[in-house]
């Protein structure tokens, strides 16, 4: 593989995992403050597009969505 393609892939994965971690954190904050929540569909989507590690870390870090079978 071309070195540029590998670097772009790594940047994409890093950004998608950072996005996923952030979205899980924001949703947990909204849950605690009774604000309008981020949908489960969106949470699953950001995990599916490459942010699964960020989603997993967010679940563990903020103890968020850990009881939902969809997210296991």
PDB file of N, CA and C in Angstrom:
ATOM      1  N   UNK A   1       0.838  -1.183   0.000  1.00  0.00           N
ATOM      2  CA  UNK A   1       0.000   0.000   0.000  1.00  0.00           C
ATOM      3  C   UNK A   1       0.883   1.247   0.000  1.00  0.00           C
ATOM      4  N   UNK A   2       0.379   2.236  -0.600  1.00  0.00           N
ATOM      5  CA  UNK A   2       1.084   3.504  -0.655  1.00  0.00           C
ATOM      6  C   UNK A   2       1.163   4.108   0.755  1.00  0.00           C
ATOM      7  N   UNK A   3       2.304   4.699   1.076  1.00  0.00           N
ATOM      8  CA  UNK A   3       2.495   5.287   2.409  1.00  0.00           C
ATOM      9  C   UNK A   3       1.487   6.397   2.700  1.00  0.00           C
ATOM     10  N   UNK A   4       1.126   7.167   1.687  1.00  0.00           N
ATOM     11  CA  UNK A   4       0.139   8.238   1.871  1.00  0.00           C
ATOM     12  C   UNK A   4      -1.230   7.665   2.230  1.00  0.00           C
ATOM     13  N   UNK A   5      -1.611   6.577   1.581  1.00  0.00           N
ATOM     14  CA  UNK A   5      -2.903   5.942   1.860  1.00  0.00           C
ATOM     15  C   UNK A   5      -2.933   5.427   3.296  1.00  0.00           C
ATOM     16  N   UNK A   6      -1.847   4.841   3.736  1.00  0.00           N
ATOM     17  CA  UNK A   6      -1.767   4.334   5.113  1.00  0.00           C
ATOM     18  C   UNK A   6      -1.885   5.479   6.108  1.00  0.00           C
ATOM     19  N   UNK A   7      -1.185   6.565   5.847  1.00  0.00           N
ATOM     20  CA  UNK A   7      -1.271   7.726   6.748  1.00  0.00           C
ATOM     21  C   UNK A   7      -2.678   8.304   6.783  1.00  0.00           C
ATOM     22  N   UNK A   8      -3.310   8.407   5.624  1.00  0.00           N
ATOM     23  CA  UNK A   8      -4.674   8.932   5.579  1.00  0.00           C
ATOM     24  C   UNK A   8      -5.639   8.013   6.323  1.00  0.00           C
ATOM     25  N   UNK A   9      -5.451   6.719   6.180  1.00  0.00           N
ATOM     26  CA  UNK A   9      -6.290   5.760   6.898  1.00  0.00           C
ATOM     27  C   UNK A   9      -6.112   5.896   8.409  1.00  0.00           C
ATOM     28  N   UNK A  10      -4.881   6.045   8.857  1.00  0.00           N
ATOM     29  CA  UNK A  10      -4.616   6.217  10.291  1.00  0.00           C
ATOM     30  C   UNK A  10      -5.225   7.508  10.825  1.00  0.00           C
ATOM     31  N   UNK A  11      -5.130   8.578  10.048  1.00  0.00           N
ATOM     32  CA  UNK A  11      -5.735   9.854  10.452  1.00  0.00           C
ATOM     33  C   UNK A  11      -7.252   9.703  10.531  1.00  0.00           C
ATOM     34  N   UNK A  12      -7.835   9.039   9.526  1.00  0.00           N
ATOM     35  CA  UNK A  12      -9.284   8.815   9.525  1.00  0.00           C
ATOM     36  C   UNK A  12      -9.717   8.030  10.758  1.00  0.00           C
ATOM     37  N   UNK A  13      -9.006   6.946  11.050  1.00  0.00           N
ATOM     38  CA  UNK A  13      -9.366   6.133  12.211  1.00  0.00           C
ATOM     39  C   UNK A  13      -9.206   6.903  13.520  1.00  0.00           C
ATOM     40  N   UNK A  14      -8.141   7.687  13.625  1.00  0.00           N
ATOM     41  CA  UNK A  14      -7.935   8.480  14.841  1.00  0.00           C
ATOM     42  C   UNK A  14      -9.063   9.502  15.018  1.00  0.00           C
ATOM     43  N   UNK A  15      -9.418  10.183  13.948  1.00  0.00           N
ATOM     44  CA  UNK A  15     -10.471  11.195  14.037  1.00  0.00           C
ATOM     45  C   UNK A  15     -11.845  10.571  14.299  1.00  0.00           C
ATOM     46  N   UNK A  16     -12.127   9.440  13.655  1.00  0.00           N
ATOM     47  CA  UNK A  16     -13.433   8.813  13.882  1.00  0.00           C
ATOM     48  C   UNK A  16     -13.545   8.272  15.305  1.00  0.00           C
ATOM     49  N   UNK A  17     -12.454   7.778  15.874  1.00  0.00           N
ATOM     50  CA  UNK A  17     -12.486   7.308  17.257  1.00  0.00           C
ATOM     51  C   UNK A  17     -12.587   8.474  18.235  1.00  0.00           C
ATOM     52  N   UNK A  18     -11.927   9.565  17.935  1.00  0.00           N
ATOM     53  CA  UNK A  18     -12.047  10.763  18.771  1.00  0.00           C
ATOM     54  C   UNK A  18     -13.478  11.303  18.722  1.00  0.00           C
ATOM     55  N   UNK A  19     -14.068  11.307  17.533  1.00  0.00           N
ATOM     56  CA  UNK A  19     -15.465  11.732  17.389  1.00  0.00           C
ATOM     57  C   UNK A  19     -16.385  10.826  18.203  1.00  0.00           C
ATOM     58  N   UNK A  20     -16.185   9.537  18.086  1.00  0.00           N
ATOM     59  CA  UNK A  20     -17.024   8.582  18.799  1.00  0.00           C
ATOM     60  C   UNK A  20     -16.897   8.753  20.310  1.00  0.00           C
ATOM     61  N   UNK A  21     -15.683   8.883  20.804  1.00  0.00           N
ATOM     62  CA  UNK A  21     -15.454   9.105  22.233  1.00  0.00           C
ATOM     63  C   UNK A  21     -16.161  10.375  22.690  1.00  0.00           C
ATOM     64  N   UNK A  22     -16.056  11.427  21.899  1.00  0.00           N
ATOM     65  CA  UNK A  22     -16.688  12.706  22.239  1.00  0.00           C
ATOM     66  C   UNK A  22     -18.207  12.602  22.251  1.00  0.00           C
ATOM     67  N   UNK A  23     -18.766  11.927  21.261  1.00  0.00           N
ATOM     68  CA  UNK A  23     -20.223  11.804  21.173  1.00  0.00           C
ATOM     69  C   UNK A  23     -20.767  11.015  22.372  1.00  0.00           C
ATOM     70  N   UNK A  24     -20.075   9.956  22.766  1.00  0.00           N
ATOM     71  CA  UNK A  24     -20.516   9.201  23.941  1.00  0.00           C
ATOM     72  C   UNK A  24     -20.420  10.064  25.203  1.00  0.00           C
ATOM     73  N   UNK A  25     -19.367  10.857  25.317  1.00  0.00           N
ATOM     74  CA  UNK A  25     -19.222  11.743  26.472  1.00  0.00           C
ATOM     75  C   UNK A  25     -20.294  12.820  26.510  1.00  0.00           C
ATOM     76  N   UNK A  26     -20.587  13.387  25.350  1.00  0.00           N
ATOM     77  CA  UNK A  26     -21.622  14.414  25.278  1.00  0.00           C
ATOM     78  C   UNK A  26     -22.983  13.824  25.631  1.00  0.00           C
ATOM     79  N   UNK A  27     -23.268  12.630  25.129  1.00  0.00           N
ATOM     80  CA  UNK A  27     -24.554  12.004  25.435  1.00  0.00           C
ATOM     81  C   UNK A  27     -24.671  11.687  26.922  1.00  0.00           C
ATOM     82  N   UNK A  28     -23.590  11.263  27.536  1.00  0.00           N
ATOM     83  CA  UNK A  28     -23.628  10.996  28.982  1.00  0.00           C
ATOM     84  C   UNK A  28     -23.877  12.294  29.753  1.00  0.00           C
ATOM     85  N   UNK A  29     -23.229  13.373  29.343  1.00  0.00           N
ATOM     86  CA  UNK A  29     -23.442  14.665  29.994  1.00  0.00           C
ATOM     87  C   UNK A  29     -24.905  15.089  29.844  1.00  0.00           C
ATOM     88  N   UNK A  30     -25.439  14.924  28.636  1.00  0.00           N
ATOM     89  CA  UNK A  30     -26.843  15.283  28.402  1.00  0.00           C
ATOM     90  C   UNK A  30     -27.778  14.419  29.245  1.00  0.00           C
ATOM     91  N   UNK A  31     -27.446  13.157  29.428  1.00  0.00           N
ATOM     92  CA  UNK A  31     -28.282  12.265  30.244  1.00  0.00           C
ATOM     93  C   UNK A  31     -28.313  12.737  31.695  1.00  0.00           C
ATOM     94  N   UNK A  32     -27.168  13.163  32.198  1.00  0.00           N
ATOM     95  CA  UNK A  32     -27.107  13.627  33.587  1.00  0.00           C
ATOM     96  C   UNK A  32     -27.835  14.945  33.796  1.00  0.00           C
ATOM     97  N   UNK A  33     -27.892  15.769  32.760  1.00  0.00           N
ATOM     98  CA  UNK A  33     -28.483  17.099  32.880  1.00  0.00           C
ATOM     99  C   UNK A  33     -29.871  17.189  32.236  1.00  0.00           C
ATOM    100  N   UNK A  34     -30.486  16.057  31.993  1.00  0.00           N
ATOM    101  CA  UNK A  34     -31.826  15.954  31.402  1.00  0.00           C
ATOM    102  C   UNK A  34     -32.001  16.860  30.180  1.00  0.00           C
ATOM    103  N   UNK A  35     -31.057  16.776  29.272  1.00  0.00           N
ATOM    104  CA  UNK A  35     -31.112  17.522  28.011  1.00  0.00           C
ATOM    105  C   UNK A  35     -31.551  16.581  26.897  1.00  0.00           C
ATOM    106  N   UNK A  36     -31.799  17.144  25.719  1.00  0.00           N
ATOM    107  CA  UNK A  36     -32.157  16.360  24.551  1.00  0.00           C
ATOM    108  C   UNK A  36     -30.991  15.449  24.205  1.00  0.00           C
ATOM    109  N   UNK A  37     -31.233  14.128  24.091  1.00  0.00           N
ATOM    110  CA  UNK A  37     -30.191  13.125  23.949  1.00  0.00           C
ATOM    111  C   UNK A  37     -29.811  12.848  22.500  1.00  0.00           C
ATOM    112  N   UNK A  38     -28.637  12.307  22.326  1.00  0.00           N
ATOM    113  CA  UNK A  38     -28.182  11.821  21.026  1.00  0.00           C
ATOM    114  C   UNK A  38     -28.801  10.437  20.834  1.00  0.00           C
ATOM    115  N   UNK A  39     -29.336  10.179  19.659  1.00  0.00           N
ATOM    116  CA  UNK A  39     -30.043   8.913  19.432  1.00  0.00           C
ATOM    117  C   UNK A  39     -29.075   7.727  19.446  1.00  0.00           C
ATOM    118  N   UNK A  40     -29.612   6.566  19.822  1.00  0.00           N
ATOM    119  CA  UNK A  40     -28.806   5.348  19.818  1.00  0.00           C
ATOM    120  C   UNK A  40     -28.344   5.021  18.405  1.00  0.00           C
ATOM    121  N   UNK A  41     -29.173   5.350  17.423  1.00  0.00           N
ATOM    122  CA  UNK A  41     -28.807   5.122  16.025  1.00  0.00           C
ATOM    123  C   UNK A  41     -27.536   5.902  15.669  1.00  0.00           C
ATOM    124  N   UNK A  42     -27.444   7.139  16.117  1.00  0.00           N
ATOM    125  CA  UNK A  42     -26.261   7.955  15.851  1.00  0.00           C
ATOM    126  C   UNK A  42     -25.049   7.402  16.584  1.00  0.00           C
ATOM    127  N   UNK A  43     -25.233   6.989  17.827  1.00  0.00           N
ATOM    128  CA  UNK A  43     -24.126   6.416  18.586  1.00  0.00           C
ATOM    129  C   UNK A  43     -23.591   5.159  17.904  1.00  0.00           C
ATOM    130  N   UNK A  44     -24.490   4.309  17.436  1.00  0.00           N
ATOM    131  CA  UNK A  44     -24.067   3.095  16.734  1.00  0.00           C
ATOM    132  C   UNK A  44     -23.418   3.421  15.397  1.00  0.00           C
ATOM    133  N   UNK A  45     -23.908   4.449  14.725  1.00  0.00           N
ATOM    134  CA  UNK A  45     -23.346   4.836  13.432  1.00  0.00           C
ATOM    135  C   UNK A  45     -21.906   5.327  13.566  1.00  0.00           C
ATOM    136  N   UNK A  46     -21.632   6.188  14.544  1.00  0.00           N
ATOM    137  CA  UNK A  46     -20.258   6.679  14.696  1.00  0.00           C
ATOM    138  C   UNK A  46     -19.310   5.554  15.096  1.00  0.00           C
ATOM    139  N   UNK A  47     -19.814   4.562  15.793  1.00  0.00           N
ATOM    140  CA  UNK A  47     -18.992   3.395  16.112  1.00  0.00           C
ATOM    141  C   UNK A  47     -18.744   2.567  14.857  1.00  0.00           C
ATOM    142  N   UNK A  48     -19.757   2.433  14.012  1.00  0.00           N
ATOM    143  CA  UNK A  48     -19.661   1.589  12.821  1.00  0.00           C
ATOM    144  C   UNK A  48     -18.765   2.179  11.739  1.00  0.00           C
ATOM    145  N   UNK A  49     -18.649   3.492  11.673  1.00  0.00           N
ATOM    146  CA  UNK A  49     -17.839   4.100  10.610  1.00  0.00           C
ATOM    147  C   UNK A  49     -16.356   4.156  10.960  1.00  0.00           C
ATOM    148  N   UNK A  50     -15.974   3.480  12.013  1.00  0.00           N
ATOM    149  CA  UNK A  50     -14.558   3.414  12.349  1.00  0.00           C
ATOM    150  C   UNK A  50     -14.246   3.822  13.767  1.00  0.00           C
ATOM    151  N   UNK A  51     -15.263   4.204  14.530  1.00  0.00           N
ATOM    152  CA  UNK A  51     -15.026   4.686  15.879  1.00  0.00           C
ATOM    153  C   UNK A  51     -15.349   3.691  16.970  1.00  0.00           C
ATOM    154  N   UNK A  52     -15.214   2.418  16.683  1.00  0.00           N
ATOM    155  CA  UNK A  52     -15.611   1.411  17.674  1.00  0.00           C
ATOM    156  C   UNK A  52     -14.723   1.424  18.917  1.00  0.00           C
ATOM    157  N   UNK A  53     -13.445   1.689  18.751  1.00  0.00           N
ATOM    158  CA  UNK A  53     -12.558   1.750  19.916  1.00  0.00           C
ATOM    159  C   UNK A  53     -12.904   2.963  20.773  1.00  0.00           C
ATOM    160  N   UNK A  54     -13.156   4.089  20.135  1.00  0.00           N
ATOM    161  CA  UNK A  54     -13.561   5.287  20.871  1.00  0.00           C
ATOM    162  C   UNK A  54     -14.879   5.089  21.591  1.00  0.00           C
ATOM    163  N   UNK A  55     -15.808   4.371  20.957  1.00  0.00           N
ATOM    164  CA  UNK A  55     -17.093   4.079  21.595  1.00  0.00           C
ATOM    165  C   UNK A  55     -16.893   3.182  22.811  1.00  0.00           C
ATOM    166  N   UNK A  56     -16.061   2.176  22.665  1.00  0.00           N
ATOM    167  CA  UNK A  56     -15.797   1.253  23.774  1.00  0.00           C
ATOM    168  C   UNK A  56     -15.131   1.994  24.942  1.00  0.00           C
ATOM    169  N   UNK A  57     -14.160   2.843  24.632  1.00  0.00           N
ATOM    170  CA  UNK A  57     -13.492   3.615  25.689  1.00  0.00           C
ATOM    171  C   UNK A  57     -14.488   4.560  26.355  1.00  0.00           C
ATOM    172  N   UNK A  58     -15.334   5.205  25.559  1.00  0.00           N
ATOM    173  CA  UNK A  58     -16.352   6.097  26.110  1.00  0.00           C
ATOM    174  C   UNK A  58     -17.331   5.375  27.016  1.00  0.00           C
ATOM    175  N   UNK A  59     -17.714   4.172  26.628  1.00  0.00           N
ATOM    176  CA  UNK A  59     -18.619   3.381  27.456  1.00  0.00           C
ATOM    177  C   UNK A  59     -17.967   3.045  28.790  1.00  0.00           C
ATOM    178  N   UNK A  60     -16.712   2.661  28.750  1.00  0.00           N
ATOM    179  CA  UNK A  60     -16.002   2.292  29.979  1.00  0.00           C
ATOM    180  C   UNK A  60     -15.675   3.519  30.832  1.00  0.00           C
ATOM    181  N   UNK A  61     -15.236   4.582  30.190  1.00  0.00           N
ATOM    182  CA  UNK A  61     -14.810   5.787  30.897  1.00  0.00           C
ATOM    183  C   UNK A  61     -15.967   6.469  31.621  1.00  0.00           C
ATOM    184  N   UNK A  62     -17.098   6.594  30.920  1.00  0.00           N
ATOM    185  CA  UNK A  62     -18.244   7.310  31.492  1.00  0.00           C
ATOM    186  C   UNK A  62     -19.339   6.367  31.979  1.00  0.00           C
ATOM    187  N   UNK A  63     -19.115   5.057  31.940  1.00  0.00           N
ATOM    188  CA  UNK A  63     -20.121   4.074  32.344  1.00  0.00           C
ATOM    189  C   UNK A  63     -21.448   4.360  31.640  1.00  0.00           C
ATOM    190  N   UNK A  64     -21.351   4.493  30.326  1.00  0.00           N
ATOM    191  CA  UNK A  64     -22.503   4.900  29.524  1.00  0.00           C
ATOM    192  C   UNK A  64     -22.891   3.797  28.551  1.00  0.00           C
ATOM    193  N   UNK A  65     -24.152   3.443  28.548  1.00  0.00           N
ATOM    194  CA  UNK A  65     -24.731   2.433  27.659  1.00  0.00           C
ATOM    195  C   UNK A  65     -24.139   1.038  27.923  1.00  0.00           C
ATOM    196  N   UNK A  66     -23.635   0.798  29.101  1.00  0.00           N
ATOM    197  CA  UNK A  66     -23.003  -0.485  29.396  1.00  0.00           C
ATOM    198  C   UNK A  66     -24.020  -1.600  29.619  1.00  0.00           C
ATOM    199  N   UNK A  67     -25.265  -1.275  29.899  1.00  0.00           N
ATOM    200  CA  UNK A  67     -26.294  -2.291  30.125  1.00  0.00           C
ATOM    201  C   UNK A  67     -27.114  -2.605  28.880  1.00  0.00           C
ATOM    202  N   UNK A  68     -26.876  -1.881  27.787  1.00  0.00           N
ATOM    203  CA  UNK A  68     -27.630  -2.082  26.562  1.00  0.00           C
ATOM    204  C   UNK A  68     -26.994  -3.160  25.704  1.00  0.00           C
ATOM    205  N   UNK A  69     -27.765  -4.178  25.351  1.00  0.00           N
ATOM    206  CA  UNK A  69     -27.250  -5.298  24.562  1.00  0.00           C
ATOM    207  C   UNK A  69     -26.765  -4.852  23.186  1.00  0.00           C
ATOM    208  N   UNK A  70     -27.392  -3.820  22.612  1.00  0.00           N
ATOM    209  CA  UNK A  70     -26.982  -3.323  21.296  1.00  0.00           C
ATOM    210  C   UNK A  70     -25.529  -2.873  21.296  1.00  0.00           C
ATOM    211  N   UNK A  71     -25.080  -2.347  22.412  1.00  0.00           N
ATOM    212  CA  UNK A  71     -23.760  -1.737  22.469  1.00  0.00           C
ATOM    213  C   UNK A  71     -22.684  -2.709  22.929  1.00  0.00           C
ATOM    214  N   UNK A  72     -23.084  -3.905  23.318  1.00  0.00           N
ATOM    215  CA  UNK A  72     -22.100  -4.903  23.719  1.00  0.00           C
ATOM    216  C   UNK A  72     -21.629  -5.611  22.491  1.00  0.00           C
TER     217      UNK A  72
END
